């Protein structure tokens, strides 16, 4: 009886299991397909549309077909303006394509985790790009305006509170209702960045304990910056900071910094040079930044040495600086020996902070015993070449001019902004060309602001990007606005970023055929001067670049595209699909010939949300 009963149960059980599996399969296909249809449709749509215009193929193929690109064949895209772009899946609301860990897992890249290679840039191939619009998070609000934003942001815009709990004893951030507050604390300065900054100025003997040292200290690099309160509080002293941190286990720290309106950048001290030229910063700072400075013969300290100016400082606040136990003592001893061989000297040491100072000339380097490690870099090494260049464990000596000048020969801020910098000659630029460039961009920016006057008030715009910064004159023209500018120098153009840093501005090198290292909804205004013409010559896609601009532009933010009239006509065809609205247009300047004529189009991005069905935007 038991056997027959068991057999009967099995006969009924098998069909039941099959029915359940069929139902589960149907639900998976329905909901999974419904949820993922936009991402897959985006990949398919983007690829087909790009190829129809001659974009999106491999670099080699594009290079051979550049004459057939859509830019030069207007009749090919006349009837191809897209009615809409698909919307990316919700999971991609914070997508950073070249810093996407999911991509690393999926492509099974063999990376050395101990060297932080998994936090460096790894960009998707064209066929893996998400050619879709990044949606804002539910409940997204127009960001709080500067300077109020330094201290509070909308929680809905960055719905992540784990840092508030994890760092609750350090006053990084506090959740209060629908906002996140930033009391100004940090891992090392629980009681406020302002007091900590004043203590550093005091340690260095600067007048009145003001960190800018009467304008001599202007640019700072803060590595492992957290939510960038250190850089945020330095702004009131006319000091601008490149706050740097990776998209690591403390995710969203840079996203919080940018939402606050503080200059910040996603990056890591790994195997590649930082994207800044040599001799860019007067001060580098590390407050318990969790960096192993002794690894690989001190290569990371040597990278800091490369980007520090003659006589520049490194402020290091960490347990090793006050040696509490045997391991701290060991690290401190080894680190002290290393920096001594690098010719750094202790400028001041108090409590838990030590500040080293870099030499102003090459004399100490020349006086070292033969064979001393680390060695000087090779004479043919270009210390300003950074894009795709690996770090080397060597000391970057100064040029003969800087050795003779016993420093950078820069005037104090703010005169530094408009004074022709010494390194102009490195690029063959004259002082007259520099002054003329400054004057031209001042006129253009004044015109832009007049055209935007009906859309903006004094605090509408805070985070600005200049995608092709040249000598930084666009940013210099904004000196009286309460904004900061990320000056981007394309990697295939003149290496003018050192001029930008010599003017007291900040920026980075980038390849605009790839995605930028920042979160979505980062910038209030993006200026694109002849970028579309530039990438066309390299066979890269205008559609990809438009989608990338949309990704990093805040809702209600502005784009100024300055390019040839034919490029602007192409861009106009995309405005409805991108949910952008034209604001104003600028005709070519008088006297410009047809080949070099540049017009400008001023555009505003709409604030749109996706309804529950994800089928329509509103």
Coordinates of C-alpha atoms in Angstrom, one line a residue:
X1 CA 0.0 0.0 0.0
X2 CA 2.8 2.5 0.9
X3 CA 4.5 1.8 -2.3
X4 CA 1.5 2.3 -4.5
X5 CA 0.6 5.5 -2.5
X6 CA 4.1 6.8 -3.0
X7 CA 4.0 6.0 -6.7
X8 CA 0.7 7.8 -7.1
X9 CA 2.1 10.9 -5.4
X10 CA 5.0 10.9 -7.7
X11 CA 2.7 10.7 -10.7
X12 CA 0.8 13.7 -9.5
X13 CA 3.9 15.6 -8.3
X14 CA 5.8 15.6 -11.7
X15 CA 3.0 17.5 -13.6
X16 CA 2.7 19.9 -10.7
X17 CA 6.4 20.7 -10.7
X18 CA 6.2 21.2 -14.5
X19 CA 3.3 23.6 -14.2
X20 CA 5.1 25.6 -11.4
X21 CA 8.2 25.8 -13.5
X22 CA 6.2 27.1 -16.5
X23 CA 4.6 29.8 -14.4
X24 CA 7.9 30.9 -12.9
X25 CA 9.5 30.9 -16.3
X26 CA 6.6 33.1 -17.6
X27 CA 6.9 35.5 -14.7
X28 CA 10.7 35.7 -15.1
X29 CA 10.4 36.4 -18.9
X30 CA 7.6 38.9 -18.4
X31 CA 9.1 40.9 -15.5
X32 CA 12.7 40.5 -16.4
X33 CA 12.1 41.4 -20.0
X34 CA 9.9 44.3 -18.9
X35 CA 12.6 45.6 -16.6
X36 CA 15.5 45.0 -18.9
X37 CA 13.9 45.9 -22.2
X38 CA 15.1 49.5 -22.0
X39 CA 18.7 48.6 -21.5
X40 CA 18.7 46.0 -24.3
X41 CA 16.7 48.2 -26.6
X42 CA 19.2 51.0 -25.8
X43 CA 22.1 48.9 -26.8
X44 CA 20.4 47.7 -30.0
X45 CA 19.0 51.1 -31.0
X46 CA 22.2 52.9 -30.3
X47 CA 24.3 50.5 -32.3
X48 CA 22.0 50.4 -35.3
X49 CA 21.6 54.2 -35.4
X50 CA 25.3 54.8 -35.0
X51 CA 26.1 52.5 -37.8
X52 CA 23.5 54.0 -40.1
X53 CA 25.5 57.3 -39.7
X54 CA 28.9 55.8 -40.0
X55 CA 29.6 55.9 -36.2
X56 CA 30.3 53.4 -33.5
X57 CA 32.6 51.0 -35.4
X58 CA 36.1 50.1 -34.4
X59 CA 38.7 52.9 -34.3
X60 CA 40.7 51.4 -37.2
X61 CA 37.6 51.1 -39.3
X62 CA 36.4 54.6 -38.5
X63 CA 39.8 56.1 -39.2
X64 CA 39.7 54.7 -42.8
X65 CA 36.1 55.9 -43.3
X66 CA 36.3 59.3 -41.8
X67 CA 35.5 61.0 -45.1
X68 CA 32.1 59.2 -45.1
X69 CA 31.2 60.3 -41.6
X70 CA 27.8 61.9 -41.0
X71 CA 29.5 65.3 -40.3
X72 CA 30.7 65.6 -43.9
X73 CA 27.5 64.1 -45.5
X74 CA 24.6 66.2 -44.3
X75 CA 22.2 64.5 -46.8
X76 CA 22.7 61.2 -45.0
X77 CA 21.3 62.3 -41.7
X78 CA 18.7 64.8 -42.9
X79 CA 15.8 62.4 -42.4
X80 CA 17.4 60.4 -39.6
X81 CA 16.7 62.6 -36.5
X82 CA 15.7 60.3 -33.7
X83 CA 12.2 60.8 -32.2
X84 CA 13.4 59.5 -28.8
X85 CA 16.1 57.6 -27.0
X86 CA 15.2 54.6 -24.8
X87 CA 15.6 55.1 -21.0
X88 CA 18.3 53.1 -19.2
X89 CA 17.2 50.6 -16.5
X90 CA 16.9 52.0 -13.0
X91 CA 20.0 50.1 -12.0
X92 CA 22.0 52.4 -14.1
X93 CA 20.9 55.7 -12.5
X94 CA 24.5 56.2 -11.3
X95 CA 26.3 54.6 -14.2
X96 CA 29.9 55.6 -14.8
X97 CA 30.7 53.6 -17.9
X98 CA 34.5 53.6 -17.6
X99 CA 34.4 52.9 -13.8
X100 CA 31.7 50.2 -13.9
X101 CA 32.7 47.2 -11.7
X102 CA 30.0 45.1 -13.3
X103 CA 31.8 45.5 -16.6
X104 CA 35.0 44.3 -15.0
X105 CA 33.2 41.2 -13.7
X106 CA 31.4 40.5 -16.9
X107 CA 34.5 40.8 -19.1
X108 CA 36.7 39.0 -16.6
X109 CA 39.5 41.4 -16.7
X110 CA 42.6 40.1 -15.0
X111 CA 43.5 43.0 -12.6
X112 CA 45.8 43.2 -9.7
X113 CA 43.6 44.2 -6.8
X114 CA 46.6 45.0 -4.6
X115 CA 47.6 47.7 -7.1
X116 CA 44.1 49.2 -7.2
X117 CA 43.8 48.4 -10.9
X118 CA 40.1 47.6 -10.4
X119 CA 39.5 51.2 -9.5
X120 CA 41.2 52.6 -12.6
X121 CA 39.5 53.3 -15.9
X122 CA 38.3 50.3 -18.0
X123 CA 36.0 51.5 -20.7
X124 CA 33.4 49.3 -22.5
X125 CA 33.8 48.4 -26.2
X126 CA 31.3 50.2 -28.5
X127 CA 29.0 47.2 -28.7
X128 CA 28.7 47.3 -24.9
X129 CA 27.8 50.9 -24.5
X130 CA 24.5 51.9 -23.0
X131 CA 23.1 54.3 -25.6
X132 CA 20.2 55.4 -23.5
X133 CA 19.2 58.3 -21.3
X134 CA 20.2 57.9 -17.6
X135 CA 17.0 58.5 -15.5
X136 CA 17.1 60.6 -12.3
X137 CA 16.3 58.8 -9.0
X138 CA 12.7 58.8 -7.8
X139 CA 11.9 62.1 -6.1
X140 CA 14.8 63.9 -7.6
X141 CA 14.9 67.7 -6.8
X142 CA 16.8 70.6 -8.3
X143 CA 20.0 70.7 -6.2
X144 CA 20.2 73.2 -3.3
X145 CA 22.2 76.2 -4.4
X146 CA 25.6 77.2 -3.3
X147 CA 26.8 78.3 -0.7
X148 CA 24.0 76.6 1.2
X149 CA 24.7 73.3 -0.6
X150 CA 28.1 73.1 1.1
X151 CA 26.3 72.1 4.3
X152 CA 23.2 70.2 3.0
X153 CA 21.8 68.3 0.0
X154 CA 18.5 66.6 -0.8
X155 CA 18.6 62.9 0.3
X156 CA 16.5 62.0 -2.7
X157 CA 19.2 63.1 -5.1
X158 CA 21.8 60.7 -3.6
X159 CA 19.7 58.1 -1.8
X160 CA 22.6 56.6 0.1
X161 CA 23.0 56.9 3.9
X162 CA 25.4 54.1 4.7
X163 CA 28.3 56.6 5.1
X164 CA 26.3 58.6 7.7
X165 CA 26.0 55.4 9.8
X166 CA 29.5 54.1 9.1
X167 CA 31.2 57.5 9.9
X168 CA 28.7 58.6 12.5
X169 CA 31.5 59.2 15.1
X170 CA 33.5 61.4 12.6
X171 CA 30.9 63.9 11.6
X172 CA 31.1 63.3 7.9
X173 CA 27.4 63.5 7.3
X174 CA 24.1 63.3 9.2
X175 CA 20.7 62.4 7.9
X176 CA 18.0 64.9 8.9
X177 CA 14.6 64.4 7.5
X178 CA 14.7 64.8 3.7
X179 CA 18.1 66.2 3.7
X180 CA 21.7 65.1 4.4
X181 CA 23.8 67.6 6.4
X182 CA 27.6 67.9 6.4
X183 CA 28.9 69.3 9.7
X184 CA 32.4 69.7 8.2
X185 CA 34.0 66.8 10.0
X186 CA 36.5 64.2 8.7
X187 CA 38.3 61.0 9.8
X188 CA 41.0 63.1 11.4
X189 CA 39.2 66.4 12.0
X190 CA 36.0 65.4 13.8
X191 CA 35.5 69.0 15.2
X192 CA 35.5 70.7 11.8
X193 CA 37.6 71.2 8.7
X194 CA 37.9 75.0 9.4
X195 CA 39.8 74.5 12.7
X196 CA 42.0 71.8 11.1
X197 CA 42.9 74.0 8.1
X198 CA 43.8 76.9 10.5
X199 CA 46.1 74.5 12.4
X200 CA 47.9 73.6 9.2
X201 CA 48.4 77.3 8.4
X202 CA 49.7 77.8 12.0
X203 CA 52.1 74.9 11.7
X204 CA 53.6 76.5 8.5
X205 CA 53.8 79.9 10.1
X206 CA 51.5 81.6 7.5
X207 CA 50.3 85.1 8.4
X208 CA 47.2 85.2 10.5
X209 CA 46.9 81.4 10.3
X210 CA 45.3 81.8 6.8
X211 CA 46.1 78.9 4.6
X212 CA 46.5 80.8 1.3
X213 CA 49.7 82.4 2.6
X214 CA 48.9 85.8 1.0
X215 CA 48.0 84.2 -2.3
X216 CA 51.1 82.1 -2.7
X217 CA 49.2 78.9 -1.9
X218 CA 46.4 78.4 -4.4
X219 CA 46.0 74.8 -5.7
X220 CA 45.6 71.7 -3.4
X221 CA 45.4 68.0 -4.1
X222 CA 43.4 66.1 -1.4
X223 CA 43.8 62.3 -1.9
X224 CA 41.3 60.0 -0.3
X225 CA 39.1 63.0 0.3
X226 CA 36.0 61.4 1.7
X227 CA 33.0 63.8 1.1
X228 CA 35.5 66.6 0.4
X229 CA 34.8 68.8 3.4
X230 CA 38.5 69.7 3.6
X231 CA 38.3 71.1 0.0
X232 CA 34.9 72.7 0.7
X233 CA 36.2 74.8 3.6
X234 CA 39.4 75.8 1.8
X235 CA 37.3 77.7 -0.8
X236 CA 36.6 80.5 1.7
X237 CA 40.4 81.2 1.7
X238 CA 40.5 81.4 -2.1
X239 CA 42.2 78.0 -2.3
X240 CA 40.9 75.6 -4.8
X241 CA 41.2 71.8 -4.2
X242 CA 41.1 68.8 -6.5
X243 CA 39.5 66.4 -4.1
X244 CA 40.3 62.9 -5.3
X245 CA 38.9 59.5 -4.3
X246 CA 38.1 56.2 -6.0
X247 CA 34.6 54.7 -6.5
X248 CA 35.6 52.1 -3.8
X249 CA 33.9 50.6 -0.8
X250 CA 32.9 54.1 0.4
X251 CA 30.8 54.5 -2.7
X252 CA 29.2 57.9 -3.5
X253 CA 31.7 60.0 -1.5
X254 CA 32.6 62.0 -4.7
X255 CA 29.0 62.1 -5.7
X256 CA 28.2 63.8 -2.4
X257 CA 31.1 66.3 -2.9
X258 CA 29.8 67.3 -6.4
X259 CA 26.2 67.5 -5.2
X260 CA 27.5 69.9 -2.6
X261 CA 29.1 72.1 -5.3
X262 CA 32.7 71.2 -4.3
X263 CA 35.4 70.5 -7.0
X264 CA 36.0 66.7 -7.0
X265 CA 37.1 63.9 -9.3
X266 CA 37.0 60.1 -9.3
X267 CA 40.5 58.7 -9.4
X268 CA 43.0 56.5 -7.6
X269 CA 46.7 56.3 -7.0
X270 CA 47.1 52.9 -8.7
X271 CA 49.4 52.1 -11.6
X272 CA 48.8 55.1 -13.9
X273 CA 49.9 58.7 -13.5
X274 CA 47.3 61.0 -12.1
X275 CA 45.8 63.1 -15.0
X276 CA 47.6 66.3 -13.9
X277 CA 50.8 67.8 -15.2
X278 CA 54.0 68.1 -13.2
X279 CA 54.3 71.0 -10.7
X280 CA 50.5 71.7 -10.4
X281 CA 49.8 71.9 -6.7
X282 CA 51.3 73.9 -3.8
X283 CA 50.0 71.4 -1.2
X284 CA 49.0 67.7 -1.2
X285 CA 47.0 66.4 1.7
X286 CA 46.2 63.0 3.1
X287 CA 44.1 62.5 6.2
X288 CA 44.1 58.8 7.0
X289 CA 43.6 58.2 3.3
X290 CA 44.4 54.5 3.6
X291 CA 47.2 54.5 1.1
X292 CA 50.2 52.3 1.4
X293 CA 52.9 55.0 0.6
X294 CA 55.7 52.5 0.9
X295 CA 54.6 50.0 -1.7
X296 CA 56.7 49.5 -4.9
X297 CA 59.7 51.5 -3.7
X298 CA 57.6 54.5 -2.8
X299 CA 56.1 54.9 -6.2
X300 CA 52.9 56.6 -4.9
X301 CA 54.9 59.2 -2.9
X302 CA 57.0 59.8 -6.0
X303 CA 53.8 60.5 -8.0
X304 CA 52.8 63.1 -5.4
X305 CA 56.4 64.5 -5.8
X306 CA 55.8 64.8 -9.6
X307 CA 52.7 67.0 -9.2
X308 CA 54.0 69.2 -6.4
X309 CA 55.5 72.6 -7.2
X310 CA 59.0 73.5 -6.1
X311 CA 58.8 74.2 -2.3
X312 CA 55.4 72.4 -2.2
X313 CA 54.1 70.7 0.9
X314 CA 52.7 67.3 1.8
X315 CA 50.4 67.4 4.9
X316 CA 50.1 63.8 6.3
X317 CA 47.7 63.2 9.2
X318 CA 47.9 59.5 10.2
X319 CA 48.7 57.3 13.1
X320 CA 52.2 56.7 11.7
X321 CA 53.0 60.4 12.1
X322 CA 52.8 60.1 15.9
X323 CA 54.0 56.4 16.2
X324 CA 51.9 54.8 18.8
X325 CA 53.0 51.2 18.5
X326 CA 55.8 49.0 17.0
X327 CA 54.2 48.7 13.6
X328 CA 53.6 52.5 13.4
X329 CA 57.2 53.1 14.4
X330 CA 58.4 50.7 11.7
X331 CA 56.3 52.5 9.0
X332 CA 57.4 55.9 10.2
X333 CA 61.1 55.0 10.2
X334 CA 60.9 53.5 6.7
X335 CA 58.9 56.4 5.4
X336 CA 61.2 59.0 6.9
X337 CA 64.2 57.4 5.3
X338 CA 62.4 57.3 1.9
X339 CA 61.4 61.0 1.9
X340 CA 64.9 62.0 3.1
X341 CA 66.3 60.3 0.0
X342 CA 63.7 62.2 -2.1
X343 CA 65.1 65.4 -0.6
X344 CA 62.0 66.3 1.4
X345 CA 62.4 67.9 4.8
X346 CA 60.1 68.2 7.7
X347 CA 58.6 71.6 7.8
X348 CA 56.5 71.0 10.9
X349 CA 55.3 68.1 13.1
X350 CA 52.6 68.5 15.7
X351 CA 50.3 66.0 17.4
X352 CA 49.1 63.7 14.7
X353 CA 50.2 65.6 11.6
X354 CA 53.5 66.0 9.9
X355 CA 54.1 68.4 7.0
X356 CA 57.0 67.8 4.6
X357 CA 58.4 70.4 2.2
X358 CA 59.8 69.7 -1.3
X359 CA 63.1 71.3 -2.4
X360 CA 63.0 74.4 -4.6
X361 CA 66.0 73.5 -6.7
X362 CA 67.9 70.5 -8.1
X363 CA 70.8 71.0 -5.7
X364 CA 69.9 68.2 -3.2
X365 CA 69.3 65.8 -6.1
X366 CA 72.7 66.4 -7.5
X367 CA 74.4 66.0 -4.1
X368 CA 73.0 62.5 -3.5
X369 CA 75.5 59.6 -3.5
X370 CA 75.7 57.7 -6.8
X371 CA 73.2 54.8 -6.9
X372 CA 70.8 56.4 -4.4
X373 CA 67.3 55.1 -4.7
X374 CA 64.9 56.3 -5.9
X375 CA 66.8 57.5 -9.0
X376 CA 66.1 60.6 -11.1
X377 CA 63.8 60.0 -14.0
X378 CA 65.3 59.6 -17.5
X379 CA 66.1 62.8 -19.4
X380 CA 63.6 61.8 -22.1
X381 CA 60.8 61.3 -19.7
X382 CA 58.0 63.9 -20.2
X383 CA 56.7 64.7 -16.7
X384 CA 53.6 66.3 -18.2
X385 CA 52.5 63.3 -20.3
X386 CA 49.8 61.6 -18.2
X387 CA 47.1 60.0 -20.4
X388 CA 47.7 56.3 -20.4
X389 CA 51.2 56.7 -18.9
X390 CA 52.3 54.3 -16.1
X391 CA 53.9 55.6 -13.0
X392 CA 57.6 55.1 -12.5
X393 CA 59.5 55.0 -9.2
X394 CA 61.8 58.0 -10.0
X395 CA 62.2 61.6 -9.0
X396 CA 61.2 64.3 -11.5
X397 CA 63.9 67.0 -11.5
X398 CA 63.1 70.6 -12.3
X399 CA 63.8 72.2 -15.7
X400 CA 66.8 74.5 -15.9
X401 CA 64.5 77.5 -15.9
X402 CA 62.8 76.5 -12.7
X403 CA 66.1 75.5 -11.1
X404 CA 67.4 79.0 -11.8
X405 CA 64.2 80.6 -10.6
X406 CA 64.3 78.6 -7.3
X407 CA 60.6 78.0 -7.6
X408 CA 57.7 78.2 -9.9
X409 CA 58.1 82.0 -10.4
X410 CA 54.3 82.5 -10.2
X411 CA 52.7 85.6 -8.9
X412 CA 50.2 85.4 -6.0
X413 CA 46.5 84.8 -6.6
X414 CA 44.4 86.5 -7.9
X415 CA 46.9 88.3 -10.2
X416 CA 48.1 84.8 -11.2
X417 CA 44.9 84.3 -13.2
X418 CA 45.6 87.0 -15.8
X419 CA 49.4 87.1 -15.7
X420 CA 51.2 85.2 -18.5
X421 CA 52.6 82.1 -16.8
X422 CA 56.3 81.1 -17.2
X423 CA 55.4 77.8 -18.9
X424 CA 53.8 79.5 -21.9
X425 CA 57.1 79.2 -23.7
X426 CA 56.9 75.4 -23.4
X427 CA 54.0 75.4 -25.9
X428 CA 55.4 78.2 -28.1
X429 CA 52.7 80.7 -26.9
X430 CA 53.6 84.3 -26.5
X431 CA 52.4 86.7 -23.8
X432 CA 50.5 88.7 -26.4
X433 CA 48.6 85.6 -27.6
X434 CA 47.8 84.7 -24.0
X435 CA 46.3 88.2 -23.4
X436 CA 44.4 88.2 -26.6
X437 CA 42.9 84.8 -25.8
X438 CA 41.9 86.0 -22.4
X439 CA 40.2 89.1 -23.9
X440 CA 38.3 87.1 -26.6
X441 CA 36.9 84.6 -24.1
X442 CA 35.9 87.4 -21.7
X443 CA 33.8 88.9 -24.5
X444 CA 32.3 85.5 -25.5
X445 CA 31.4 84.6 -21.9
X446 CA 29.8 88.0 -21.2
X447 CA 27.7 87.4 -24.3
X448 CA 26.7 83.9 -23.1
X449 CA 25.7 85.2 -19.7
X450 CA 23.6 88.0 -21.3
X451 CA 21.8 85.4 -23.4
X452 CA 21.1 83.2 -20.4
X453 CA 20.0 86.1 -18.2
X454 CA 16.3 85.2 -18.5
X455 CA 17.0 81.6 -17.3
X456 CA 19.6 82.1 -14.5
X457 CA 20.1 84.1 -11.3
X458 CA 23.3 84.7 -9.4
X459 CA 23.4 81.2 -7.9
X460 CA 21.8 79.1 -10.6
X461 CA 25.1 77.7 -11.9
X462 CA 27.8 76.3 -9.7
X463 CA 29.6 73.3 -11.3
X464 CA 31.0 74.1 -14.7
X465 CA 32.9 72.1 -17.2
X466 CA 34.9 73.4 -20.2
X467 CA 35.4 70.4 -22.5
X468 CA 38.2 71.9 -24.5
X469 CA 39.8 74.4 -22.2
X470 CA 42.9 75.4 -24.2
X471 CA 44.6 78.0 -21.9
X472 CA 41.7 78.2 -19.5
X473 CA 40.5 81.6 -20.6
X474 CA 36.8 80.5 -20.5
X475 CA 37.2 79.7 -16.8
X476 CA 39.2 82.9 -16.2
X477 CA 36.3 84.9 -17.7
X478 CA 34.1 83.5 -14.9
X479 CA 36.3 84.9 -12.1
X480 CA 33.5 87.1 -10.8
X481 CA 30.9 84.4 -10.7
X482 CA 30.4 82.1 -7.8
X483 CA 31.3 79.0 -9.8
X484 CA 34.2 76.6 -10.2
X485 CA 35.3 75.1 -13.5
X486 CA 36.7 71.7 -14.4
X487 CA 39.0 72.5 -17.3
X488 CA 39.4 69.5 -19.6
X489 CA 42.3 69.4 -22.1
X490 CA 41.7 66.7 -24.8
X491 CA 44.6 64.2 -24.8
X492 CA 45.2 64.5 -28.5
X493 CA 45.7 68.3 -28.5
X494 CA 48.3 70.7 -27.1
X495 CA 49.3 69.8 -23.5
X496 CA 48.2 73.1 -22.2
X497 CA 46.9 71.9 -18.8
X498 CA 50.1 73.1 -17.1
X499 CA 49.2 76.6 -18.2
X500 CA 45.8 76.2 -16.6
X501 CA 47.3 75.1 -13.3
X502 CA 49.8 78.0 -13.5
X503 CA 46.8 80.4 -13.7
X504 CA 45.5 79.0 -10.4
X505 CA 42.8 76.9 -12.0
X506 CA 42.2 73.2 -12.0
X507 CA 41.5 70.6 -14.6
X508 CA 42.2 67.2 -16.1
X509 CA 43.2 65.5 -19.3
X510 CA 40.6 63.4 -21.1
X511 CA 39.8 61.5 -24.3
X512 CA 36.2 62.5 -25.4
X513 CA 35.9 59.3 -27.4
X514 CA 35.4 57.8 -23.9
X515 CA 33.1 58.5 -21.0
X516 CA 34.3 61.0 -18.3
X517 CA 35.1 59.9 -14.8
X518 CA 32.2 61.4 -12.9
X519 CA 28.7 60.5 -11.8
X520 CA 25.5 61.3 -13.7
X521 CA 23.9 64.7 -12.9
X522 CA 27.2 66.4 -12.0
X523 CA 27.5 69.7 -13.8
X524 CA 25.2 72.8 -14.1
X525 CA 26.9 74.1 -17.3
X526 CA 29.0 72.4 -20.0
X527 CA 30.9 74.3 -22.6
X528 CA 31.8 72.3 -25.7
X529 CA 34.1 74.3 -28.0
X530 CA 34.8 72.5 -31.3
X531 CA 34.7 69.1 -29.5
X532 CA 32.3 67.6 -32.0
X533 CA 34.5 68.7 -34.9
X534 CA 37.6 67.2 -33.1
X535 CA 36.2 63.8 -32.4
X536 CA 34.7 63.5 -36.0
X537 CA 38.3 63.7 -37.3
X538 CA 39.1 60.6 -35.1
X539 CA 36.0 58.7 -36.3
X540 CA 34.2 58.9 -32.9
X541 CA 30.4 59.2 -32.6
X542 CA 28.5 62.5 -32.1
X543 CA 25.6 60.5 -30.7
X544 CA 27.8 58.9 -28.0
X545 CA 29.1 62.3 -27.0
X546 CA 25.6 63.9 -26.8
X547 CA 24.5 61.1 -24.6
X548 CA 27.6 61.5 -22.4
X549 CA 27.0 65.2 -22.1
X550 CA 23.4 64.4 -21.1
X551 CA 24.6 61.9 -18.5
X552 CA 26.8 64.3 -16.6
X553 CA 24.5 67.3 -17.0
X554 CA 22.1 68.1 -14.2
X555 CA 18.4 68.4 -15.0
X556 CA 17.7 72.1 -15.9
X557 CA 21.4 72.5 -16.6
X558 CA 22.8 74.2 -19.7
X559 CA 25.0 73.3 -22.6
X560 CA 26.9 75.7 -24.8
X561 CA 28.0 74.2 -28.0
X562 CA 30.4 76.3 -30.1
X563 CA 31.3 74.7 -33.4
X564 CA 30.7 75.0 -37.1
X565 CA 27.2 75.8 -38.3
X566 CA 26.8 72.4 -39.9
X567 CA 27.6 70.7 -36.5
X568 CA 25.0 72.9 -34.8
X569 CA 22.4 71.9 -37.4
X570 CA 23.1 68.2 -36.6
X571 CA 22.8 68.8 -32.9
X572 CA 19.5 70.6 -33.3
X573 CA 18.0 67.4 -34.8
X574 CA 18.8 65.6 -31.5
X575 CA 17.2 68.2 -29.1
X576 CA 13.7 66.6 -28.9
X577 CA 15.2 63.1 -28.4
X578 CA 17.4 64.3 -25.6
X579 CA 14.7 66.5 -24.0
X580 CA 16.8 69.6 -24.5
X581 CA 15.4 73.0 -25.4
X582 CA 17.2 75.7 -27.4
X583 CA 17.6 78.9 -25.4
X584 CA 19.6 81.2 -27.8
X585 CA 21.9 81.1 -30.7
X586 CA 25.1 83.1 -31.6
X587 CA 26.0 83.9 -35.2
X588 CA 29.6 83.5 -36.4
X589 CA 31.8 86.4 -35.4
X590 CA 32.3 89.2 -38.0
X591 CA 35.3 88.7 -40.2
X592 CA 35.5 84.9 -39.8
X593 CA 35.8 83.0 -43.1
X594 CA 33.5 80.2 -44.0
X595 CA 35.9 77.4 -43.2
X596 CA 36.7 78.7 -39.7
X597 CA 33.3 80.1 -38.9
X598 CA 32.0 79.2 -35.4
X599 CA 28.5 79.7 -34.2
X600 CA 27.1 78.8 -30.8
X601 CA 23.9 77.2 -29.6
X602 CA 22.8 77.6 -26.0
X603 CA 20.6 74.7 -24.7
X604 CA 18.8 73.8 -21.5
X605 CA 18.1 70.2 -20.3
X606 CA 14.6 69.6 -19.1
X607 CA 13.8 67.9 -15.8
X608 CA 12.0 64.7 -16.8
X609 CA 10.8 61.7 -14.9
X610 CA 9.7 58.2 -16.0
X611 CA 6.1 57.2 -15.2
X612 CA 5.3 53.9 -13.6
X613 CA 4.9 52.1 -16.9
X614 CA 8.4 53.3 -18.0
X615 CA 6.9 53.9 -21.4
X616 CA 6.5 57.6 -21.3
X617 CA 8.5 60.6 -20.1
X618 CA 6.9 63.6 -18.5

